[in-house]
mmCIF file of N, CA, C and O in Angstrom:
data_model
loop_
_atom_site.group_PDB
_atom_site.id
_atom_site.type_symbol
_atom_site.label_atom_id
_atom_site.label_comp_id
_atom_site.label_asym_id
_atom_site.label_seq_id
_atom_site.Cartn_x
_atom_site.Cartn_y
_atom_site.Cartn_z
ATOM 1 N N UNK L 1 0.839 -1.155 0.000
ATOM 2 C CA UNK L 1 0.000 0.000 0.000
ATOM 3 C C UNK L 1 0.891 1.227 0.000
ATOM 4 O O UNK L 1 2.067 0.930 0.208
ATOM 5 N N UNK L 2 0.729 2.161 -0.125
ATOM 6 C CA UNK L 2 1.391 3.241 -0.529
ATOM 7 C C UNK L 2 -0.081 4.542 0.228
ATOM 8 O O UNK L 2 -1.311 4.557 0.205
ATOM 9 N N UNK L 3 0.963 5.393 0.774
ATOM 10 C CA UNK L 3 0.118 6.265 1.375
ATOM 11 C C UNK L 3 0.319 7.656 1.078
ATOM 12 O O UNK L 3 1.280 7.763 0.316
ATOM 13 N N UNK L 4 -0.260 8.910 1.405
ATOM 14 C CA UNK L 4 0.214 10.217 1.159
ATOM 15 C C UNK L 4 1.439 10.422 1.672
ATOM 16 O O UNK L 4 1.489 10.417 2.902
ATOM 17 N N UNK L 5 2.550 10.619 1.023
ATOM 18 C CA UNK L 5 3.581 10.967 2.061
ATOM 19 C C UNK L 5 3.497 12.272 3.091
ATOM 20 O O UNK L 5 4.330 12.555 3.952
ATOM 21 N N UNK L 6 2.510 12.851 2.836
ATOM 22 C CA UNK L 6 2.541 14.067 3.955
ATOM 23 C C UNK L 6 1.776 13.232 5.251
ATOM 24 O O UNK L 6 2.047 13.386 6.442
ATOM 25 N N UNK L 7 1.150 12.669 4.903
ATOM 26 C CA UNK L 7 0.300 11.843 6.471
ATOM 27 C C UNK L 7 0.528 10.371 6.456
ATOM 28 O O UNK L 7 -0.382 9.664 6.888
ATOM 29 N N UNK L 8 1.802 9.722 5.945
ATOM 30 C CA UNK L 8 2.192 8.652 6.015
ATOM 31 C C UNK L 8 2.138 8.059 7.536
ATOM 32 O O UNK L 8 1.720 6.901 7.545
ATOM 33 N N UNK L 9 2.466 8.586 8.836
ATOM 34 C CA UNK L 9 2.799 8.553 9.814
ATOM 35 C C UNK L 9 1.788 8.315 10.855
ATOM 36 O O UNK L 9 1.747 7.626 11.874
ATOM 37 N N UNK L 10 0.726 9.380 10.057
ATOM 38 C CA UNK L 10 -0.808 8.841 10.918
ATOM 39 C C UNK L 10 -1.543 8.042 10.256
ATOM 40 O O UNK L 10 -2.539 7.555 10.792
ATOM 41 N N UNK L 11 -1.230 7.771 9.073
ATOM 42 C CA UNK L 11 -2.097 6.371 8.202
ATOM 43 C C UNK L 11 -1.339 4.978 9.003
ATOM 44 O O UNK L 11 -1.997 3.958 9.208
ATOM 45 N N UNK L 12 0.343 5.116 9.475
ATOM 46 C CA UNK L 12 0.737 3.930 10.213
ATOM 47 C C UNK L 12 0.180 3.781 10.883
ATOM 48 O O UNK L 12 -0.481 2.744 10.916
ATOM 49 N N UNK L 13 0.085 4.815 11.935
ATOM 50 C CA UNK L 13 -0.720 4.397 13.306
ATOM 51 C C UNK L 13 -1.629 3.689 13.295
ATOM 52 O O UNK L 13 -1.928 2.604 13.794
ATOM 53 N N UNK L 14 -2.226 4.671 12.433
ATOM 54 C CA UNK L 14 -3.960 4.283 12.021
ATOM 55 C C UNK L 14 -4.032 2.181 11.568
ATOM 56 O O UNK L 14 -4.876 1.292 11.685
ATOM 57 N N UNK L 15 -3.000 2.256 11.194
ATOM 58 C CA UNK L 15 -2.972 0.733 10.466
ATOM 59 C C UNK L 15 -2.577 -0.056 11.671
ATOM 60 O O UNK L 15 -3.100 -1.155 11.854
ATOM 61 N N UNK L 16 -1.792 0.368 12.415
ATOM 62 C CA UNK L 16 -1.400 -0.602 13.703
ATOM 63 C C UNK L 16 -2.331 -0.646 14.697
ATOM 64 O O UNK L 16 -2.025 -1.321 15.679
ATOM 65 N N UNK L 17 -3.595 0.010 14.693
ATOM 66 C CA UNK L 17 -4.241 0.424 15.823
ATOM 67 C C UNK L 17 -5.109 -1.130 15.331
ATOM 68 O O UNK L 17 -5.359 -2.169 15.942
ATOM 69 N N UNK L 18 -5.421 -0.590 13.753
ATOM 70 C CA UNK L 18 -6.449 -1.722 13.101
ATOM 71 C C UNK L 18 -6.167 -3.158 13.309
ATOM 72 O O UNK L 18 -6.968 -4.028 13.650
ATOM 73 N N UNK L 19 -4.564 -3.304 12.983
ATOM 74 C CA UNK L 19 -3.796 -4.425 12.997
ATOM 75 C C UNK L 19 -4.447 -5.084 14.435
ATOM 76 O O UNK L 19 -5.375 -5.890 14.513
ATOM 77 N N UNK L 20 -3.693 -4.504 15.493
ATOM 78 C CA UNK L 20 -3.813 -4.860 16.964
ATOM 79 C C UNK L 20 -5.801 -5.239 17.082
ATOM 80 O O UNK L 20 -6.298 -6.178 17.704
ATOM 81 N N UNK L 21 -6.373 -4.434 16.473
ATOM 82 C CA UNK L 21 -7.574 -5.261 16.799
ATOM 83 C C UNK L 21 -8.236 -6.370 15.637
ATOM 84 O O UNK L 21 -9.430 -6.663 15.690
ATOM 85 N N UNK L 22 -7.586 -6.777 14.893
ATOM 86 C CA UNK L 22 -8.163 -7.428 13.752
ATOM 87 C C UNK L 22 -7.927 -9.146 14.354
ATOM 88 O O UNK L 22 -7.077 -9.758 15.001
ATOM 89 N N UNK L 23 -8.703 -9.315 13.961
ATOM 90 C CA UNK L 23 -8.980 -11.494 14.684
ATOM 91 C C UNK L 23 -8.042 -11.916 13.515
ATOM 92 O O UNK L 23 -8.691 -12.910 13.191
ATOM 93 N N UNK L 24 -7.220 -11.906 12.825
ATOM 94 C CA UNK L 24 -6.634 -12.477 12.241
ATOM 95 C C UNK L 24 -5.432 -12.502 12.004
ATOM 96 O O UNK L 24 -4.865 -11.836 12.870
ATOM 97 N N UNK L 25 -4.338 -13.146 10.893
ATOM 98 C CA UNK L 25 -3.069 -12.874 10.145
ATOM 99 C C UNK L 25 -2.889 -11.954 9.315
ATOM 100 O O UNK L 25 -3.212 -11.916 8.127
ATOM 101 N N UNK L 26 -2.268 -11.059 10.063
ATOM 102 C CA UNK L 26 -1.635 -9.393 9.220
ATOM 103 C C UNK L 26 -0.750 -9.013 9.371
ATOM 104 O O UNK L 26 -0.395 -9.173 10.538
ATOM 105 N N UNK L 27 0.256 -8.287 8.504
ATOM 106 C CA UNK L 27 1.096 -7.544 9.086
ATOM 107 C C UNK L 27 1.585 -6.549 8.189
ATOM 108 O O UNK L 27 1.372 -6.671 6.983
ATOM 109 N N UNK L 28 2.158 -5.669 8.602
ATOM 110 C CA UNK L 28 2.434 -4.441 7.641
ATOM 111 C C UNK L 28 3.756 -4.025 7.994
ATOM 112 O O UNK L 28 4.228 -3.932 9.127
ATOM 113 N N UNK L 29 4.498 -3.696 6.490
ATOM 114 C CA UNK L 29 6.106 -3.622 6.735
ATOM 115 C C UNK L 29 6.266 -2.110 6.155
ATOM 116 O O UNK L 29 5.900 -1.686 5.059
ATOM 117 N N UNK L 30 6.794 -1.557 7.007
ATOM 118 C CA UNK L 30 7.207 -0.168 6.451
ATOM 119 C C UNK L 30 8.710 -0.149 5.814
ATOM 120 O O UNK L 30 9.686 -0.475 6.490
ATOM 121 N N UNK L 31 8.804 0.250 4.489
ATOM 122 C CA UNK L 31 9.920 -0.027 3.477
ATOM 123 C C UNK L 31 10.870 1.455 3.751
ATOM 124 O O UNK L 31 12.095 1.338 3.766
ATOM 125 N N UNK L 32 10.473 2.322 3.884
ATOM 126 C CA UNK L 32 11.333 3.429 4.341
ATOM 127 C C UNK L 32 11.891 4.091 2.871
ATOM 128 O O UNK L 32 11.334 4.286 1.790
ATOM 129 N N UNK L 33 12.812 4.256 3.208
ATOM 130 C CA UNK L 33 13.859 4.650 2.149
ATOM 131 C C UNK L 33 14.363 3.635 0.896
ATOM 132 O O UNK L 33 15.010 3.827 -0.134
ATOM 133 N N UNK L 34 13.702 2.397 1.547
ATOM 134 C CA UNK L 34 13.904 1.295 -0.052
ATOM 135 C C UNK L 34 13.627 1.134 -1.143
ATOM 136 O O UNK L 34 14.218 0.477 -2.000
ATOM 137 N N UNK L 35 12.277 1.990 -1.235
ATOM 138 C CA UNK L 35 11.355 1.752 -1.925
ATOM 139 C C UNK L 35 11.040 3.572 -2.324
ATOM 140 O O UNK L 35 10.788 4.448 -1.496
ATOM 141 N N UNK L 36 11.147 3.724 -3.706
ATOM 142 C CA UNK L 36 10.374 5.523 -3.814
ATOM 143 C C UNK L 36 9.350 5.148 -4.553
ATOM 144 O O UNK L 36 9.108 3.973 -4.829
ATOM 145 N N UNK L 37 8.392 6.548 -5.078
ATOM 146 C CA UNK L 37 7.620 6.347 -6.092
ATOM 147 C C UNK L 37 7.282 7.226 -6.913
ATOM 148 O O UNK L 37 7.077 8.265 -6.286
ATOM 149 N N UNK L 38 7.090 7.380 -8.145
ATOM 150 C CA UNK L 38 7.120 8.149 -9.343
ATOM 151 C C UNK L 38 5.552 8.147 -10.448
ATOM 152 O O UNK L 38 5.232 7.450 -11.411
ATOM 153 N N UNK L 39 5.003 9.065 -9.863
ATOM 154 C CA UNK L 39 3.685 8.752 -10.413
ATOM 155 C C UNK L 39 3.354 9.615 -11.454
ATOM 156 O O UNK L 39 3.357 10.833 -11.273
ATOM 157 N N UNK L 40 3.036 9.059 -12.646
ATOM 158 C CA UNK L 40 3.273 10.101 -13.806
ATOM 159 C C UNK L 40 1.376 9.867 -13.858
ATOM 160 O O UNK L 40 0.786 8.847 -13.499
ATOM 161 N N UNK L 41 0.941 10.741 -14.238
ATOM 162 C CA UNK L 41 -0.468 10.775 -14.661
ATOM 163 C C UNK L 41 -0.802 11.568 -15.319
ATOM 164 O O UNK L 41 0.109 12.322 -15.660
ATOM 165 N N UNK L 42 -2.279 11.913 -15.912
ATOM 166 C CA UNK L 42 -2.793 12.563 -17.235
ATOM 167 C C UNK L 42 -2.663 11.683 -18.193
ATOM 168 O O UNK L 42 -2.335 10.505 -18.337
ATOM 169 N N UNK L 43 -3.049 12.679 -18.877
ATOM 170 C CA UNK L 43 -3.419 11.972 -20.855
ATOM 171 C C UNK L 43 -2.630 11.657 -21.412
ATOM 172 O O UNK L 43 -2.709 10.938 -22.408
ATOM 173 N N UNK L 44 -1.578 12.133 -20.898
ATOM 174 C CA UNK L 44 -0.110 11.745 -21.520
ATOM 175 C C UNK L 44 0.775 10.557 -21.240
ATOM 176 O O UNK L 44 1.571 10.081 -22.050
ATOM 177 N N UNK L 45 0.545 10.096 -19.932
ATOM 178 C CA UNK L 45 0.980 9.390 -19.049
ATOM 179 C C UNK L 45 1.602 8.541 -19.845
ATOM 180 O O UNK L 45 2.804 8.411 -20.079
ATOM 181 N N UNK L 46 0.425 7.817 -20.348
ATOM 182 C CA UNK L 46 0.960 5.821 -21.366
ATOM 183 C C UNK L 46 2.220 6.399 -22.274
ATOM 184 O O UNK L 46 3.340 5.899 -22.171
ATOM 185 N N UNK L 47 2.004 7.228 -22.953
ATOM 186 C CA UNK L 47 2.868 7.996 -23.845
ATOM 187 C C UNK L 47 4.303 7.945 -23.612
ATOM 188 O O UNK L 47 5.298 7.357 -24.036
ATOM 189 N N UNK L 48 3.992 8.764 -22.805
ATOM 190 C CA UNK L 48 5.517 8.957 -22.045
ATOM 191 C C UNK L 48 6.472 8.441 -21.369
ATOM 192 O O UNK L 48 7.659 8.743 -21.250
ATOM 193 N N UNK L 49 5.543 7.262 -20.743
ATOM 194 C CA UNK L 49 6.252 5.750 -19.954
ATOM 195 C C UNK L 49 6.214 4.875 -20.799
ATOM 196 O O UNK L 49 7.247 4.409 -20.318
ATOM 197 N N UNK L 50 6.014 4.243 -21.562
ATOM 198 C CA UNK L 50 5.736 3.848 -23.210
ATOM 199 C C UNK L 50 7.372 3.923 -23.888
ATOM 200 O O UNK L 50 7.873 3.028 -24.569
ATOM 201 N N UNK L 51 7.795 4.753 -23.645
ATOM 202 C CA UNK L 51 9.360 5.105 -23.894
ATOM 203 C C UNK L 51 10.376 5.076 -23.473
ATOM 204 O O UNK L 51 11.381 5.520 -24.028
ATOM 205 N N UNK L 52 10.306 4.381 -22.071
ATOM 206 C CA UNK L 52 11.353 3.893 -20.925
ATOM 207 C C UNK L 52 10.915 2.462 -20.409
ATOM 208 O O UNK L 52 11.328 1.825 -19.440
ATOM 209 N N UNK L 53 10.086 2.197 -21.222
ATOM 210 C CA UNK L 53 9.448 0.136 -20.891
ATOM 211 C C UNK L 53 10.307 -0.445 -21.996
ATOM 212 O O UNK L 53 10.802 0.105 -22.980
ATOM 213 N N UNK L 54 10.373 -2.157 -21.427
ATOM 214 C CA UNK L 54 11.354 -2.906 -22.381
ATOM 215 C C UNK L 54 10.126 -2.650 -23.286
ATOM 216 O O UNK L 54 9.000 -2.174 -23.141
ATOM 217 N N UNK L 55 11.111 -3.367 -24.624
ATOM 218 C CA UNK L 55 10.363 -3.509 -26.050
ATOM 219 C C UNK L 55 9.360 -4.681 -25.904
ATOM 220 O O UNK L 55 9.645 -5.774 -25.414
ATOM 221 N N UNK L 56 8.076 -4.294 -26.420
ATOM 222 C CA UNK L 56 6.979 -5.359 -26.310
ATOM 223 C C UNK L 56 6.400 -5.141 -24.861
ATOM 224 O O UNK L 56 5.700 -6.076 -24.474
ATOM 225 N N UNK L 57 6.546 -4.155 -24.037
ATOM 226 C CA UNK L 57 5.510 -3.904 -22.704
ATOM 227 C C UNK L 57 4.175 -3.584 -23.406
ATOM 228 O O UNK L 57 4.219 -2.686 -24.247
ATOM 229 N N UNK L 58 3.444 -3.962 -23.265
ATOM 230 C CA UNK L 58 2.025 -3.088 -23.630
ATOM 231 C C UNK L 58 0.978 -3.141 -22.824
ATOM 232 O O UNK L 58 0.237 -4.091 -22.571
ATOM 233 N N UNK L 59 0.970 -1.687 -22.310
ATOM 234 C CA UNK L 59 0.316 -1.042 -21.738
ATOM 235 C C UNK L 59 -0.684 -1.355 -21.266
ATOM 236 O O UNK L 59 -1.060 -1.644 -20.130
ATOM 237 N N UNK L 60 -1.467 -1.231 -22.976
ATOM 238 C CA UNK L 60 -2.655 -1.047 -23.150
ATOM 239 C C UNK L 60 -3.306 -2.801 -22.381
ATOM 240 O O UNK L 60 -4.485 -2.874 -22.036
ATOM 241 N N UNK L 61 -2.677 -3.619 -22.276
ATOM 242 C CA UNK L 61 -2.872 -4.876 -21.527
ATOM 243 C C UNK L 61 -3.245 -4.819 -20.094
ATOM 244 O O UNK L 61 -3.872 -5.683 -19.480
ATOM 245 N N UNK L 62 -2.808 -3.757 -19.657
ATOM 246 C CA UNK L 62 -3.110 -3.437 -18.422
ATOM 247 C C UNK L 62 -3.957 -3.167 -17.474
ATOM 248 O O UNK L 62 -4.073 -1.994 -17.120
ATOM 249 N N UNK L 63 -4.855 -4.353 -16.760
ATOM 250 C CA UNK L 63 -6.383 -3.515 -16.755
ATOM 251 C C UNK L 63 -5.838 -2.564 -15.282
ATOM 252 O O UNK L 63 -4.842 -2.618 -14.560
ATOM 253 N N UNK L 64 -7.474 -1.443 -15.333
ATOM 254 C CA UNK L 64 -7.299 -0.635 -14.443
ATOM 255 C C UNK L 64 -7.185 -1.506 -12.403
ATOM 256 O O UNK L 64 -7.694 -2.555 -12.009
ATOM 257 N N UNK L 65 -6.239 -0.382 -11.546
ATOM 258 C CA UNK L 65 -5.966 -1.272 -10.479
ATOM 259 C C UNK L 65 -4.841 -2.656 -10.265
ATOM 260 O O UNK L 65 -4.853 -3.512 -9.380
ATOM 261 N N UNK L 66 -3.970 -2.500 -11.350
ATOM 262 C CA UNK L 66 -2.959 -3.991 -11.329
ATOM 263 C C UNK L 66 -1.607 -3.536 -11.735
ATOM 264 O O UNK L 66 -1.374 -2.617 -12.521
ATOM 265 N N UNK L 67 -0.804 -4.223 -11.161
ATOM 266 C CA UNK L 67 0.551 -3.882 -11.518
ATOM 267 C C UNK L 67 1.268 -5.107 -11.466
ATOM 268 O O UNK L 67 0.761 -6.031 -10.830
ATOM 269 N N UNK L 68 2.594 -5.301 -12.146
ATOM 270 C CA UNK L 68 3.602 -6.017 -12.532
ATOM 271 C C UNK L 68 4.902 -5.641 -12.526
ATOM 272 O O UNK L 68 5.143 -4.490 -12.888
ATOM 273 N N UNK L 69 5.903 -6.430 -12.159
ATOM 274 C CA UNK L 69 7.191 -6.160 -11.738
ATOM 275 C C UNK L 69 7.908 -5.821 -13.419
ATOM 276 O O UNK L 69 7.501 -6.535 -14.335
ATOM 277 N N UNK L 70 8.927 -4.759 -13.724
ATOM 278 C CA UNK L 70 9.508 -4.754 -14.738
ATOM 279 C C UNK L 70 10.891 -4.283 -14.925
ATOM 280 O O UNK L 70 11.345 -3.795 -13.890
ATOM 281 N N UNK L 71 11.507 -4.279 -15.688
ATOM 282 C CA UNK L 71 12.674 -2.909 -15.706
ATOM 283 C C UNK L 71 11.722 -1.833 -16.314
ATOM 284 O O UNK L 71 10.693 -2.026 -16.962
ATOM 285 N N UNK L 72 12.449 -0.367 -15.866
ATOM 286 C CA UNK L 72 12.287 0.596 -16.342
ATOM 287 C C UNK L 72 13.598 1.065 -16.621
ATOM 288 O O UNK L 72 14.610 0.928 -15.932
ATOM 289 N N UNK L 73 13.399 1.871 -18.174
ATOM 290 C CA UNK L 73 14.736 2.203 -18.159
ATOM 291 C C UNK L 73 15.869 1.819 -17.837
ATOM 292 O O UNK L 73 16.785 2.638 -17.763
ATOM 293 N N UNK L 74 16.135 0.031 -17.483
ATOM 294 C CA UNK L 74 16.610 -0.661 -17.500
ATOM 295 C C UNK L 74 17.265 -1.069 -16.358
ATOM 296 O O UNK L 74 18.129 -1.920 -16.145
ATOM 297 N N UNK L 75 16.608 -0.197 -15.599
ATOM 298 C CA UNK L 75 16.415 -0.498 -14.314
ATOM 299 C C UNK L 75 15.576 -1.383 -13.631
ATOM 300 O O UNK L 75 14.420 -1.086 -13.331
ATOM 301 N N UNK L 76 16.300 -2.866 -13.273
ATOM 302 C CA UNK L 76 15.159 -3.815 -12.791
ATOM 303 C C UNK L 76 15.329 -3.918 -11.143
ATOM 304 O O UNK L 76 16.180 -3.573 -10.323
ATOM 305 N N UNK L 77 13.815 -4.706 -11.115
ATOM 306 C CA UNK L 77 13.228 -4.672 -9.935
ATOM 307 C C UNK L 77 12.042 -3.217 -9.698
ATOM 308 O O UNK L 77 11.723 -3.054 -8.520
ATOM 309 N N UNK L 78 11.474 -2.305 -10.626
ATOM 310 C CA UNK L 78 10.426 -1.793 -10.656
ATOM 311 C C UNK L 78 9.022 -2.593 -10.709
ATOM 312 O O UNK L 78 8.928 -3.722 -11.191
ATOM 313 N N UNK L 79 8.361 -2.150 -10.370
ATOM 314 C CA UNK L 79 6.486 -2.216 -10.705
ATOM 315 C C UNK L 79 6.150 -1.018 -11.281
ATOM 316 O O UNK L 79 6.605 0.071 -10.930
ATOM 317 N N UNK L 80 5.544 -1.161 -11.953
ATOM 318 C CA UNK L 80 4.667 -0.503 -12.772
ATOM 319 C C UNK L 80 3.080 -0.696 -12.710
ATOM 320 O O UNK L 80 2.577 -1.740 -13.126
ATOM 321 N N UNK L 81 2.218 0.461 -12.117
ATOM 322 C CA UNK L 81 0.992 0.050 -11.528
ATOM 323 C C UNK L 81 -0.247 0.902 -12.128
ATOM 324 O O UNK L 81 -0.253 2.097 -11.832
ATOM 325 N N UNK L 82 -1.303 0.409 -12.944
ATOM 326 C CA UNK L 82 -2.162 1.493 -13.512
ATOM 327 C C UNK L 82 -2.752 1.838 -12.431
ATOM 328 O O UNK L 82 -3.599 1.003 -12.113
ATOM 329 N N UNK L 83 -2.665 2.830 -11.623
ATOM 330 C CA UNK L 83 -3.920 3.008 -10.678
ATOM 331 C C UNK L 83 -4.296 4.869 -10.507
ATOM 332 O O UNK L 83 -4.893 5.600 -9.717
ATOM 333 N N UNK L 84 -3.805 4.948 -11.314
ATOM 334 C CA UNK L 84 -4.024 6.508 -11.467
ATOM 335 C C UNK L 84 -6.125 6.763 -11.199
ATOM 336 O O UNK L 84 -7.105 6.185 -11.669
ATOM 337 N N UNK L 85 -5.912 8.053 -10.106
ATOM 338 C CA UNK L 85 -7.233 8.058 -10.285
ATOM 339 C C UNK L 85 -7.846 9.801 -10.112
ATOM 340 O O UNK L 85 -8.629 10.330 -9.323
ATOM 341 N N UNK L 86 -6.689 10.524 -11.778
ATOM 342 C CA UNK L 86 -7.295 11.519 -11.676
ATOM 343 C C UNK L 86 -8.264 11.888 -12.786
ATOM 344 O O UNK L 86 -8.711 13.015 -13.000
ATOM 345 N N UNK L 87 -8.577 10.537 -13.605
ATOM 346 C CA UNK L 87 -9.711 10.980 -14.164
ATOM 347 C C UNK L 87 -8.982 9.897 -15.671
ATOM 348 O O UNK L 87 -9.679 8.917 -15.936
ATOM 349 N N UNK L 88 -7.980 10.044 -16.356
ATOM 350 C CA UNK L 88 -7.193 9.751 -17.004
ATOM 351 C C UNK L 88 -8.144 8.577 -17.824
ATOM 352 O O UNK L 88 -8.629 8.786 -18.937
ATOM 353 N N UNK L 89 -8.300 7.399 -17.110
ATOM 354 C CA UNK L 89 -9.128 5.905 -17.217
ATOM 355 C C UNK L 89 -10.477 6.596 -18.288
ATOM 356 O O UNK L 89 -11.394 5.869 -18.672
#
């Protein structure tokens, strides 16, 4: 999950409070500094990331809400995740 980074801190809480009362198997790992994120969105978006995916990524395969591990820019160990939700879809 991925949170606002301005209220990352009270969405933890908020998640450990839930955790501690939930009847079941959960757990939540905070990645810190391991992990960044780069969210390109608008009309342009596919376009423009479209041009830093290996050859033969397609996109357009992608339903809305899902992501898959890839290189970018040839950089591996990325995901790549459609979940944009400013209207774009």
């Amino acid at each position: 999950m991925v949170v606002n980074g301005a209220c990352k801190y009270g969405d933890m809480d908020h998640f450990k409070e839930q955790i501690d009362l939930f009847d079941g198997e959960v757990s939540m790992e905070y990645l810190g500094d391991e992990m960044q994120l780069l969210a390109i969105q608008g009309p342009g978006a596919a376009e423009a990331v479209k041009k830093i995916l290996p050859n033969g990524f397609d996109l357009t395969k992608m339903a809305f809400m899902t992501g898959t591990d890839t290189a970018i820019d040839g950089i591996e160990g990325c995901r790549i995740t459609r979940c944009g939700y400013t209207g774009e879809d």
